[in-house]
Coordinates of C-alpha atoms and ligand atoms in Angstrom, one line a residue:
Chain V
M627 CA -13.8 -29.0 30.2
D628 CA -13.4 -32.2 32.2
N629 CA -10.9 -32.3 35.0
E630 CA -9.2 -35.3 33.6
P631 CA -6.9 -34.3 30.7
V632 CA -7.3 -36.1 27.5
I633 CA -3.6 -36.0 26.9
A634 CA -0.9 -35.8 29.5
V635 CA 2.8 -35.7 28.5
R636 CA 5.7 -35.6 31.0
S637 CA 9.4 -35.2 30.1
L638 CA 8.7 -36.8 26.7
Q639 CA 11.8 -37.7 24.7
K640 CA 12.5 -39.1 21.3
S641 CA 15.9 -39.8 19.8
Y642 CA 16.7 -41.3 16.4
G643 CA 20.2 -42.8 17.0
K644 CA 22.2 -39.7 17.9
V645 CA 19.6 -37.2 16.8
E646 CA 17.6 -35.9 19.7
A647 CA 14.4 -34.8 18.1
V648 CA 12.3 -34.3 21.3
K649 CA 14.2 -33.2 24.4
G650 CA 11.8 -33.6 27.3
I651 CA 8.6 -31.8 26.9
D652 CA 5.5 -31.5 29.1
F653 CA 2.0 -30.5 28.3
Q654 CA -1.6 -31.4 28.8
V655 CA -4.6 -31.1 26.6
G656 CA -8.1 -30.9 28.1
S657 CA -11.3 -32.3 26.6
G658 CA -12.8 -30.2 23.8
E659 CA -9.6 -28.2 23.4
V660 CA -7.9 -27.3 20.2
F661 CA -4.2 -27.5 21.0
G662 CA -1.6 -26.4 18.6
L663 CA 2.1 -27.3 18.2
L664 CA 3.7 -24.5 16.4
G665 CA 7.3 -24.7 15.2
P666 CA 9.7 -24.5 12.3
N667 CA 10.9 -27.5 10.1
G668 CA 12.5 -30.2 12.1
A669 CA 11.3 -28.8 15.5
G670 CA 10.0 -32.2 16.5
K671 CA 6.3 -31.7 15.9
T672 CA 5.7 -34.9 13.9
S673 CA 7.8 -36.9 16.3
T674 CA 5.8 -35.7 19.3
I675 CA 2.4 -36.2 17.7
E676 CA 3.2 -39.6 16.2
I677 CA 4.4 -40.9 19.6
L678 CA 0.9 -39.9 21.0
E679 CA -0.8 -41.7 18.1
G680 CA 1.0 -44.9 19.0
L681 CA 3.0 -44.9 15.7
R682 CA 6.5 -44.4 17.1
P683 CA 7.9 -45.6 20.4
R684 CA 9.1 -42.9 22.8
T685 CA 12.6 -43.1 24.2
G686 CA 11.9 -41.4 27.5
G687 CA 9.2 -39.8 29.7
D688 CA 5.5 -40.6 30.1
A689 CA 2.5 -40.2 27.9
S690 CA -1.1 -40.9 28.4
V691 CA -3.7 -40.5 25.7
L692 CA -7.4 -41.1 26.5
G693 CA -6.1 -43.0 29.5
F694 CA -4.0 -45.3 27.3
D695 CA -0.3 -45.7 27.2
P696 CA 0.5 -45.1 23.5
D697 CA 3.4 -47.6 23.5
R698 CA 1.7 -50.4 25.3
Q699 CA -2.0 -50.1 24.3
K700 CA -1.6 -49.2 20.7
E701 CA -4.5 -51.0 19.2
R702 CA -7.1 -49.9 21.7
L703 CA -5.8 -46.3 21.4
K704 CA -5.8 -46.4 17.6
D705 CA -9.4 -47.6 17.6
R706 CA -10.5 -44.4 19.4
I707 CA -8.5 -41.6 17.7
G708 CA -8.6 -40.0 14.3
V709 CA -5.4 -39.2 12.5
C710 CA -4.4 -37.1 9.6
L711 CA -0.8 -37.8 8.8
Q712 CA 1.7 -35.3 7.4
A713 CA 3.0 -37.7 4.7
T714 CA 0.9 -40.5 3.4
N715 CA -0.7 -41.9 0.4
L716 CA -3.5 -44.2 -0.8
P717 CA -3.5 -46.7 -3.6
A718 CA -3.7 -44.8 -6.9
K719 CA -6.7 -46.7 -8.1
I720 CA -8.9 -46.7 -5.0
R721 CA -12.1 -44.8 -5.3
V722 CA -13.0 -42.2 -2.7
Q723 CA -16.0 -44.1 -1.3
E724 CA -14.1 -47.4 -1.3
A725 CA -11.3 -45.9 0.7
L726 CA -13.8 -44.7 3.4
E727 CA -15.5 -48.1 3.5
L728 CA -12.2 -50.0 3.6
F729 CA -10.7 -48.0 6.4
G730 CA -14.1 -47.9 8.2
S731 CA -14.0 -51.7 8.4
F732 CA -10.9 -51.6 10.5
Y733 CA -12.6 -50.0 13.5
S734 CA -15.0 -51.3 16.1
R735 CA -17.4 -48.5 15.1
S736 CA -17.6 -46.4 12.0
L737 CA -19.7 -43.7 10.5
G738 CA -21.4 -44.3 7.1
A739 CA -19.4 -43.3 4.1
E740 CA -22.3 -41.3 2.6
Q741 CA -22.7 -39.1 5.6
L742 CA -18.9 -38.3 5.7
L743 CA -18.7 -37.8 1.9
K744 CA -21.5 -35.3 2.0
R745 CA -20.1 -33.5 5.0
L746 CA -16.7 -33.1 3.4
Q747 CA -18.0 -32.2 0.0
L748 CA -16.7 -35.2 -1.6
W749 CA -20.1 -36.7 -2.6
E750 CA -19.6 -35.8 -6.3
K751 CA -16.2 -37.3 -6.2
R752 CA -17.2 -40.6 -4.5
A753 CA -16.4 -42.7 -7.6
A754 CA -13.2 -40.9 -8.6
Y755 CA -9.9 -42.7 -8.3
Y756 CA -7.6 -41.3 -5.6
E757 CA -4.9 -40.4 -8.3
T758 CA -7.3 -38.1 -10.0
L759 CA -8.1 -35.9 -6.9
S760 CA -6.7 -32.4 -6.5
G761 CA -4.5 -31.6 -3.5
G762 CA -7.4 -30.1 -1.6
Q763 CA -9.7 -33.0 -2.3
K764 CA -7.0 -35.4 -1.1
Q765 CA -6.7 -33.5 2.1
R766 CA -10.5 -33.5 2.6
L767 CA -10.5 -37.2 2.0
A768 CA -7.7 -37.5 4.6
L769 CA -9.9 -35.6 7.1
A770 CA -12.9 -37.8 6.2
L771 CA -10.7 -40.9 6.9
A772 CA -9.6 -39.3 10.2
L773 CA -13.3 -39.0 11.1
V774 CA -14.4 -42.4 9.9
N775 CA -14.5 -43.9 13.4
D776 CA -16.2 -40.9 14.9
P777 CA -13.3 -40.2 17.2
Q778 CA -13.4 -37.8 20.2
L779 CA -9.8 -37.0 19.8
L780 CA -8.1 -36.0 16.5
F781 CA -4.5 -35.5 15.5
L782 CA -3.9 -33.4 12.5
D783 CA -0.2 -33.1 11.4
E784 CA 0.1 -29.9 9.2
P785 CA -3.3 -30.2 7.8
T786 CA -3.0 -27.3 5.4
T787 CA 0.7 -27.2 4.4
G788 CA 1.1 -26.9 0.7
L789 CA -2.5 -26.0 0.0
D790 CA -3.9 -22.9 -1.7
P791 CA -5.1 -20.1 0.6
Q792 CA -8.7 -20.7 -0.5
I793 CA -8.5 -24.4 0.3
R794 CA -6.7 -23.7 3.6
L795 CA -9.7 -21.6 4.7
E796 CA -12.0 -24.4 3.8
I797 CA -9.9 -26.8 6.0
H798 CA -10.0 -24.2 8.8
G799 CA -13.8 -24.3 8.6
L800 CA -13.8 -28.0 8.9
I801 CA -11.5 -27.9 11.9
E802 CA -13.8 -25.3 13.5
E803 CA -16.7 -27.7 12.9
M804 CA -14.8 -30.5 14.7
K805 CA -14.3 -28.1 17.6
A806 CA -18.0 -27.2 17.6
E807 CA -18.8 -30.9 17.9
K808 CA -16.7 -30.9 21.1
R809 CA -14.0 -33.1 19.7
T810 CA -10.5 -32.6 21.1
V811 CA -8.0 -31.6 18.4
V812 CA -4.2 -31.6 18.4
L813 CA -2.7 -30.0 15.4
T814 CA 0.7 -29.0 14.2
T815 CA 1.4 -26.1 12.0
H816 CA 4.0 -23.6 10.9
Y817 CA 1.3 -21.1 9.9
I818 CA 0.9 -18.5 12.6
E819 CA -2.5 -17.4 11.3
E820 CA -3.7 -21.0 11.7
A821 CA -2.6 -21.2 15.3
E822 CA -4.1 -17.8 16.1
R823 CA -7.4 -18.6 14.4
L824 CA -8.0 -22.2 15.4
C825 CA -6.2 -23.0 18.6
D826 CA -7.4 -22.5 22.2
R827 CA -3.8 -23.0 23.3
V828 CA -0.5 -23.1 21.5
A829 CA 2.9 -24.6 22.4
I830 CA 5.7 -23.1 20.5
I831 CA 8.3 -25.8 19.9
D832 CA 11.8 -25.3 18.7
E833 CA 14.7 -27.8 18.5
G834 CA 12.7 -30.4 20.5
K835 CA 11.8 -28.1 23.4
I836 CA 8.7 -26.1 24.2
V837 CA 9.8 -22.5 24.5
A838 CA 6.4 -21.0 25.3
M839 CA 2.9 -22.2 25.9
G840 CA -0.5 -20.5 26.4
T841 CA -3.5 -19.0 24.7
P842 CA -2.5 -17.1 21.5
R843 CA -3.4 -13.9 23.4
E844 CA -1.3 -14.7 26.3
L845 CA 1.6 -15.4 24.1
Q846 CA 1.2 -12.1 22.2
Q847 CA 1.3 -10.2 25.4
R848 CA 4.5 -11.9 26.3
S849 CA 6.1 -10.2 23.4
Q850 CA 7.4 -7.4 25.7
N851 CA 4.4 -5.6 24.2
R852 CA 6.4 -4.7 21.2
S853 CA 3.9 -3.0 18.8
R854 CA 5.2 -1.8 15.5
I855 CA 4.5 1.7 14.1
E856 CA 5.1 2.1 10.4
I857 CA 4.9 5.6 8.9
L858 CA 5.5 6.6 5.3
C859 CA 6.6 10.2 5.0
S860 CA 6.1 12.7 2.1
K861 CA 9.8 13.5 2.0
P862 CA 13.0 11.8 3.2
L863 CA 14.2 12.2 6.8
S864 CA 17.8 12.2 8.0
A865 CA 18.6 9.3 10.4
D866 CA 20.8 11.5 12.5
A867 CA 18.0 14.0 13.1
L868 CA 15.5 11.5 14.7
P869 CA 14.9 12.0 18.4
Q870 CA 14.2 9.4 21.0
W871 CA 10.4 9.2 21.3
P872 CA 8.8 8.2 24.6
D873 CA 8.5 4.4 25.1
A874 CA 10.2 3.8 21.7
L875 CA 12.3 0.6 21.9
E876 CA 13.9 0.6 18.5
T877 CA 13.8 3.0 15.5
Q878 CA 14.6 2.1 11.9
L879 CA 14.6 4.2 8.8
G880 CA 14.3 2.7 5.3
E881 CA 16.9 3.3 2.7
D882 CA 15.0 6.0 0.9
G883 CA 14.6 7.8 4.2
R884 CA 10.8 7.9 3.9
A885 CA 9.8 4.6 5.6
L886 CA 10.0 5.0 9.4
T887 CA 9.5 2.0 11.7
V888 CA 9.4 2.3 15.4
Y889 CA 8.8 -0.4 18.0
S890 CA 7.1 0.7 21.1
S891 CA 5.8 -0.6 24.4
H892 CA 3.1 2.1 24.4
P893 CA 2.3 2.7 20.8
A894 CA -0.5 5.2 21.3
R895 CA 1.8 7.6 23.3
T896 CA 4.7 7.1 20.9
L897 CA 2.6 7.7 17.9
V898 CA 1.2 11.0 19.1
E899 CA 4.7 12.3 19.8
M900 CA 5.9 11.1 16.4
V901 CA 3.1 12.8 14.6
K902 CA 3.7 16.1 16.5
W903 CA 7.4 16.0 15.6
L904 CA 6.8 15.3 12.0
D905 CA 4.2 18.1 11.8
Q906 CA 6.6 20.6 13.3
G907 CA 9.2 19.6 10.6
G908 CA 6.6 20.2 7.9
V909 CA 6.6 16.5 6.9
E910 CA 3.3 15.1 5.8
L911 CA 2.2 11.5 6.5
V912 CA 1.4 9.4 3.4
D913 CA 0.6 6.3 5.3
V914 CA 0.4 5.1 8.9
H915 CA 0.2 1.6 10.3
L916 CA 0.0 0.3 13.8
K917 CA 0.7 -3.4 14.3
R918 CA 0.1 -5.3 17.4
P919 CA 2.6 -8.0 18.1
T920 CA 1.7 -11.3 16.4
L921 CA 2.5 -14.8 17.3
E922 CA 5.1 -14.5 14.6
D923 CA 6.9 -11.8 16.5
V924 CA 6.7 -13.8 19.6
F925 CA 8.2 -16.7 17.8
V926 CA 11.0 -14.8 16.3
E927 CA 11.7 -13.2 19.6
L928 CA 11.8 -16.6 21.4
T929 CA 13.7 -18.6 18.9
G930 CA 15.6 -16.1 16.9
K931 CA 14.3 -17.9 13.8
K932 CA 11.8 -17.4 11.1
L933 CA 9.0 -20.0 11.0
R934 CA 9.5 -20.8 7.4
D935 CA 12.6 -20.6 5.3
Chain T
M985 CA -13.3 -61.3 9.6
K986 CA -14.9 -58.1 8.5
T987 CA -11.4 -56.7 8.0
Y988 CA -10.1 -59.8 6.1
L989 CA -13.1 -59.6 3.7
A990 CA -12.7 -55.9 3.2
V991 CA -8.9 -56.1 2.5
I992 CA -9.3 -59.1 0.1
T993 CA -12.1 -57.6 -1.9
M994 CA -10.3 -54.3 -2.2
D995 CA -7.0 -56.0 -3.1
I996 CA -8.8 -57.9 -5.9
K997 CA -10.4 -54.7 -7.2
L998 CA -7.2 -52.8 -7.1
A999 CA -5.3 -55.6 -8.9
L1000 CA -7.8 -55.9 -11.7
R1001 CA -7.5 -52.1 -12.2
L1002 CA -3.8 -52.2 -12.7
R1003 CA -2.6 -52.9 -16.2
A1004 CA 0.8 -54.1 -15.0
V1005 CA -0.9 -56.8 -12.9
I1006 CA -3.0 -58.0 -15.8
F1007 CA 0.1 -58.0 -18.1
F1008 CA 2.4 -60.0 -15.8
N1009 CA -0.2 -62.4 -14.5
Y1010 CA -2.1 -63.1 -17.8
L1011 CA -0.8 -61.6 -20.9
F1012 CA 2.9 -62.3 -20.6
P1013 CA 2.6 -66.0 -19.7
L1014 CA -0.2 -66.4 -22.3
I1015 CA 2.1 -65.0 -25.0
F1016 CA 4.7 -67.6 -24.1
F1017 CA 2.0 -70.2 -24.1
F1018 CA 0.7 -69.5 -27.5
T1019 CA 4.1 -69.0 -29.1
F1020 CA 5.4 -72.4 -27.9
A1021 CA 2.1 -74.2 -28.3
T1022 CA 1.8 -73.2 -31.9
V1023 CA 5.2 -74.5 -32.6
L1024 CA 4.9 -77.8 -30.6
K1025 CA 1.3 -78.5 -31.4
G1026 CA 0.4 -82.2 -31.5
D1027 CA 3.2 -83.5 -29.4
S1028 CA 1.5 -84.1 -26.0
G1029 CA 4.8 -84.4 -24.1
A1030 CA 5.9 -81.1 -25.5
M1031 CA 2.5 -79.5 -24.7
T1032 CA 2.9 -80.6 -21.0
F1033 CA 6.3 -78.8 -21.1
V1034 CA 4.7 -75.7 -22.5
V1035 CA 1.9 -75.7 -19.8
T1036 CA 4.4 -76.3 -17.0
M1037 CA 6.5 -73.4 -18.3
S1038 CA 3.6 -71.0 -18.5
V1039 CA 2.3 -71.9 -15.1
T1040 CA 5.8 -71.5 -13.5
L1041 CA 6.3 -68.2 -15.2
G1042 CA 3.0 -67.1 -13.7
V1043 CA 3.7 -68.5 -10.2
L1044 CA 7.1 -66.8 -10.1
G1045 CA 5.8 -63.5 -11.5
S1046 CA 2.9 -63.5 -9.0
G1047 CA 5.1 -64.4 -6.0
F1048 CA 8.1 -62.1 -6.6
F1049 CA 6.5 -59.2 -8.4
G1050 CA 2.8 -59.4 -7.5
A1051 CA 3.4 -60.0 -3.8
G1052 CA 7.0 -59.0 -3.1
I1053 CA 7.7 -55.9 -5.2
R1054 CA 4.2 -54.7 -4.7
A1055 CA 4.5 -54.9 -0.9
I1056 CA 7.7 -52.8 -1.1
Q1057 CA 6.0 -50.3 -3.3
E1058 CA 3.1 -49.9 -0.9
R1059 CA 5.6 -49.3 1.9
E1060 CA 7.7 -46.8 -0.1
L1061 CA 4.7 -44.9 -1.3
G1062 CA 3.5 -44.3 2.2
I1063 CA 0.3 -46.3 1.7
L1064 CA 1.1 -48.7 4.6
R1065 CA 1.6 -45.7 6.8
R1066 CA -2.0 -44.9 6.4
Y1067 CA -2.9 -48.4 7.5
K1068 CA -0.6 -48.1 10.5
V1069 CA -2.8 -45.4 11.9
T1070 CA -5.7 -47.8 12.2
P1071 CA -6.1 -50.7 14.6
I1072 CA -5.3 -53.2 11.8
T1073 CA -2.4 -55.7 12.3
P1074 CA -0.1 -57.0 9.6
T1075 CA -1.9 -60.4 9.5
P1076 CA -4.9 -59.4 7.4
L1077 CA -2.7 -57.6 5.0
L1078 CA -0.4 -60.5 4.5
V1079 CA -3.1 -63.1 4.3
G1080 CA -5.0 -60.8 2.0
S1081 CA -2.0 -60.7 -0.4
M1082 CA -1.7 -64.4 -0.5
V1083 CA -5.5 -65.0 -1.0
T1084 CA -5.9 -62.3 -3.6
G1085 CA -3.0 -63.7 -5.6
W1086 CA -4.6 -67.1 -5.6
I1087 CA -8.1 -65.8 -6.6
I1088 CA -6.6 -63.9 -9.5
F1089 CA -4.4 -66.7 -10.6
I1090 CA -6.6 -69.8 -10.5
P1091 CA -8.8 -68.8 -13.5
Y1092 CA -5.7 -68.3 -15.5
I1093 CA -4.5 -71.9 -14.7
V1094 CA -7.9 -73.4 -15.5
L1095 CA -8.0 -71.4 -18.8
L1096 CA -4.5 -72.6 -19.7
L1097 CA -5.2 -76.3 -19.0
L1098 CA -8.5 -76.1 -21.0
M1099 CA -6.8 -74.4 -23.9
A1100 CA -4.0 -76.9 -24.0
H1101 CA -6.6 -79.7 -24.1
Y1102 CA -9.2 -78.3 -26.5
I1103 CA -7.0 -76.3 -28.9
Y1104 CA -3.7 -78.2 -28.7
A1105 CA -4.9 -81.7 -28.0
M1106 CA -3.0 -82.2 -24.6
P1107 CA -4.8 -84.9 -22.6
L1108 CA -6.4 -83.5 -19.5
P1109 CA -4.5 -84.6 -16.3
Q1110 CA -6.2 -87.5 -14.6
H1111 CA -6.3 -85.8 -11.2
F1112 CA -7.4 -82.3 -12.5
F1113 CA -8.4 -80.9 -9.1
E1114 CA -5.4 -82.3 -7.3
L1115 CA -3.2 -80.6 -9.9
L1116 CA -5.0 -77.4 -9.3
A1117 CA -4.5 -77.8 -5.5
F1118 CA -0.8 -78.5 -6.0
I1119 CA -0.3 -75.4 -8.2
S1120 CA -2.3 -73.4 -5.7
L1121 CA 0.1 -74.5 -2.9
G1122 CA 3.0 -73.5 -5.1
L1123 CA 1.6 -70.1 -5.8
I1124 CA 0.9 -69.4 -2.2
A1125 CA 4.4 -70.6 -1.2
F1126 CA 6.0 -68.3 -3.7
R1127 CA 3.9 -65.4 -2.6
A1128 CA 5.0 -66.1 1.0
L1129 CA 8.6 -66.1 -0.3
G1130 CA 7.9 -62.8 -2.1
L1131 CA 6.5 -61.3 1.1
V1132 CA 9.6 -62.4 3.1
I1133 CA 11.8 -60.7 0.6
A1134 CA 9.7 -57.5 0.9
S1135 CA 10.0 -57.6 4.7
V1136 CA 13.8 -57.9 4.7
A1137 CA 14.5 -55.4 1.9
N1138 CA 15.1 -51.9 3.2
T1139 CA 14.7 -50.2 -0.2
M1140 CA 13.2 -51.0 -3.6
Q1141 CA 16.7 -51.4 -4.9
E1142 CA 17.5 -54.1 -2.4
G1143 CA 14.2 -55.7 -3.1
T1144 CA 14.8 -55.8 -6.8
I1145 CA 18.2 -57.3 -6.4
L1146 CA 16.9 -60.0 -4.1
V1147 CA 14.1 -60.8 -6.5
Q1148 CA 16.4 -61.1 -9.5
L1149 CA 18.7 -63.3 -7.4
F1150 CA 15.9 -65.8 -7.0
Y1151 CA 13.8 -65.2 -10.1
F1152 CA 16.3 -66.0 -12.9
P1153 CA 17.9 -69.1 -11.4
M1154 CA 14.4 -70.4 -10.7
L1155 CA 13.4 -69.7 -14.2
L1156 CA 16.5 -71.3 -15.8
L1157 CA 17.4 -74.1 -13.4
S1158 CA 14.0 -75.4 -12.3
G1159 CA 13.4 -77.3 -15.5
A1160 CA 10.6 -75.0 -16.4
T1161 CA 12.2 -73.3 -19.4
F1162 CA 15.0 -75.8 -20.3
P1163 CA 14.5 -79.6 -19.9
S1164 CA 16.4 -80.6 -16.8
E1165 CA 17.1 -84.1 -18.1
K1166 CA 19.5 -82.5 -20.6
F1167 CA 21.4 -80.4 -17.9
P1168 CA 25.1 -81.1 -17.4
R1169 CA 26.1 -82.6 -14.1
V1170 CA 26.8 -79.4 -12.2
M1171 CA 23.5 -77.9 -13.2
Q1172 CA 21.7 -81.1 -12.3
I1173 CA 23.0 -80.6 -8.7
L1174 CA 22.0 -77.0 -8.6
H1175 CA 18.6 -78.0 -10.0
N1176 CA 18.0 -80.0 -6.9
F1177 CA 18.3 -77.0 -4.7
I1178 CA 16.0 -74.7 -6.6
P1179 CA 12.6 -74.4 -4.9
A1180 CA 10.7 -74.0 -8.2
T1181 CA 12.1 -77.4 -9.2
Y1182 CA 9.7 -79.2 -6.9
L1183 CA 6.7 -77.3 -8.4
V1184 CA 7.8 -78.1 -11.9
Q1185 CA 8.6 -81.7 -11.2
G1186 CA 5.3 -82.3 -9.4
M1187 CA 3.3 -80.8 -12.2
K1188 CA 5.1 -83.0 -14.7
N1189 CA 4.5 -86.1 -12.6
M1190 CA 0.8 -85.2 -12.4
M1191 CA 0.4 -84.3 -16.0
L1192 CA 2.6 -86.9 -17.8
R1193 CA 2.3 -89.9 -15.5
G1194 CA -1.2 -89.5 -14.2
Q1195 CA 0.0 -89.2 -10.6
G1196 CA -2.0 -87.7 -7.8
M1197 CA -0.8 -85.5 -4.9
A1198 CA -0.5 -88.5 -2.6
E1199 CA 2.4 -90.0 -4.6
K1200 CA 5.4 -90.0 -2.4
E1201 CA 7.5 -87.7 -4.4
N1202 CA 4.7 -85.1 -4.8
L1203 CA 3.7 -85.5 -1.2
L1204 CA 7.2 -84.4 -0.2
A1205 CA 6.9 -81.4 -2.4
V1206 CA 3.5 -80.6 -0.8
V1207 CA 5.0 -80.8 2.7
V1208 CA 7.9 -78.5 1.7
M1209 CA 5.6 -76.0 0.2
L1210 CA 3.4 -76.0 3.2
L1211 CA 6.4 -75.4 5.4
T1212 CA 7.4 -72.5 3.2
I1213 CA 3.9 -71.0 3.5
L1214 CA 3.9 -71.4 7.3
G1215 CA 7.5 -70.2 7.8
G1216 CA 7.2 -67.4 5.2
G1217 CA 3.9 -66.2 6.7
L1218 CA 5.3 -66.1 10.3
I1219 CA 8.5 -64.4 9.3
S1220 CA 6.9 -61.8 7.2
M1221 CA 4.5 -61.1 10.1
K1222 CA 7.3 -60.8 12.5
L1223 CA 9.5 -58.6 10.3
F1224 CA 6.6 -56.5 8.9
R1225 CA 7.4 -52.8 8.6
W1226 CA 4.9 -50.1 7.8
E1227 CA 7.2 -47.3 6.9
K1228 CA 10.3 -47.1 4.7
E1229 CA 12.0 -45.1 7.5
E1230 CA 12.0 -48.2 9.8
K1231 CA 15.1 -50.0 8.6
I1232 CA 15.9 -53.6 9.3
R1233 CA 19.5 -54.8 10.1
G1234 CA 21.3 -56.4 7.2
S1235 CA 21.6 -59.8 8.9
A1236 CA 17.8 -60.1 8.8
K1237 CA 18.2 -61.0 5.2
L1238 CA 19.3 -64.5 6.4
W1239 CA 15.6 -65.1 7.2
V1240 CA 15.1 -65.6 3.5
L1241 CA 17.5 -68.6 3.8
A1242 CA 15.6 -69.9 6.8
V1243 CA 12.4 -70.0 4.7
L1244 CA 14.2 -71.8 2.0
A1245 CA 15.7 -74.4 4.5
P1246 CA 13.1 -77.1 3.7
F1247 CA 14.1 -76.9 0.0
F1248 CA 17.7 -77.1 1.0
V1249 CA 17.1 -80.3 2.9
M1250 CA 15.2 -81.7 -0.1
G1251 CA 18.2 -80.7 -2.4
I1252 CA 20.7 -82.5 -0.2
W1253 CA 18.5 -85.5 0.0
N1254 CA 18.0 -85.7 -3.8
W1255 CA 21.7 -85.1 -4.4
W1256 CA 22.7 -87.9 -2.1
R1257 CA 20.2 -90.2 -3.7
S1258 CA 21.4 -89.5 -7.2
Ligands
ATP241 N1 12.6 -41.6 11.2 C1 13.6 -40.7 11.5 N2 14.9 -41.1 11.6 C2 15.8 -40.2 11.9 N3 15.6 -38.9 12.1 C3 14.4 -38.4 12.1 C4 13.3 -39.3 11.8 N4 12.2 -38.6 11.9 C5 12.5 -37.3 12.2 N5 13.9 -37.2 12.4 C6 14.6 -36.0 12.7 O1 14.1 -35.5 13.9 C7 14.0 -34.1 13.9 C8 12.5 -33.7 14.1 O2 11.7 -34.2 13.1 P1 10.2 -34.0 13.0 O3 9.7 -34.6 11.7 O4 9.6 -34.5 14.3 O5 10.0 -32.4 12.9 P2 8.8 -31.5 12.5 O6 8.6 -30.5 13.5 O7 7.6 -32.4 12.2 O8 9.3 -30.9 11.1 P3 8.4 -30.5 9.8 O9 7.8 -29.2 10.0 O10 9.5 -30.5 8.7 O11 7.4 -31.6 9.5 C9 14.5 -33.7 12.6 O12 15.9 -33.3 12.8 C10 14.5 -34.9 11.7 O13 15.5 -34.9 10.8
MG242 MG1 6.4 -32.7 10.7

């Protein structure tokens, strides 16, 4: 990683009339890093990322992208970055290869269409009209277009939203390739798995503010170490009879009395005590799960919200 | 230059792939042409009228729908958003729209004139190429006007209303569809203020009286159309919006009137003279 950050953002603000979409956020992205903005609908992800792409003017704060001011040096910045927009379209009757050649012609340097089409598995579809492509193919074309100027920095706004799980994995693979090629990537998502799998660092953003930032692992450890123990018992238990196990933070019993969930800061210790207690009571274990805290738990804890409605 | 060429070639390809474009640019005016030509065959004055009407229909369709409505559509569909991400500026897109419209339109005009001559015995205009140049100017001027409408309309609905507001009066009062000589006094006055009038009048002068572009009356029309192209081009560049979320204030619609100002001056002048 170079010392000089590729992106530096200070007290960034964005208002639309009275709506304050971004309320002063700070972050930096280093060279070669995959940086994720994770947040629910309306959190301000698109506003933030489109300010950095030079598409929307900021209303406050400072931003520097590849050394350019995205407000004042739009054209030079746009020539150097690759962008995959959240909501966009191409003419219905443009062919896949034509789209790459057309957009390639807008940049001071561009990669050959053939190379990109092959890489993004669109070679067979090169003569197809845009309107005939499937959702996954359209998204792969969007990524091909983002790569057409061979950018060192890419912005991907919800690159997998609305796609089948299978296709989503495919897109993840492509993003990992970009990373392997040492490109810097900023992506937004409301899929936890995506952030966990792809990002070196994640900023959790809610209502226009960054509520936590770090590597996925660091963030998980912040979650007060709340691991979840789930046990399915052979026969119903009575809620009144349950003891306070060591290190247990919270105990829940399902309606049928058989599903027991306990949150613990030291799950191994708690689990041993629970198994002992159940054994003494002559209760057999049908199923046992131990779940480490996920980014989702961190998110819910920090914002009191679910990521998706 | 690379960008201009790429945009124009792509625009032409896309236009030719759209049935609606072919229909409004070729089929629809041609149907008019054949219907009227068959009825009025042999009368060369009447044939001139038929040709003028078919050309004007084509010019207005190309300007308002081909350039104006299409530009709004591209914005509303989020296509322009994709362009916004790249280093391209609005200029190649606007120039591209004007040039593409012209390239698609000119073969139709030539076809029309040749058919009128060879099938329906209309004499060929004395200054054939000057007539083509004159019509070309008219076409580009109306495309510029269409693009200004697109740049001041916030929604497709607004755009459609604006277009109708211009399209029908131009069709009815320019003398393209009804002979203006027979208009009652009030309509005569209005007629002078309709931009399409100058296109229609110039075409009639050139086809019926063997005039060239340099004739004083036609030259004035040329100047006015050039001003429209220049003004319309600059204004649509200045007010260009890439996304439908970027709204423009209502008063910006007055810019349309600014583009039409030269025609207004012409109208007053003609009114005063008559
Ligand atoms: N052009 C706009 N005009 C007015 N308000 C806007 C505009 N764009 C976004 N907003 C508002 O700003 C807030 C943040 O929106 P933004 O699109 O940045 O969120 P997001 O995190 O990208 O959400 P999503 O996950 O739905 O894409 C929302 O309340 C939204 O309604
Ligand atoms: Mg968004």
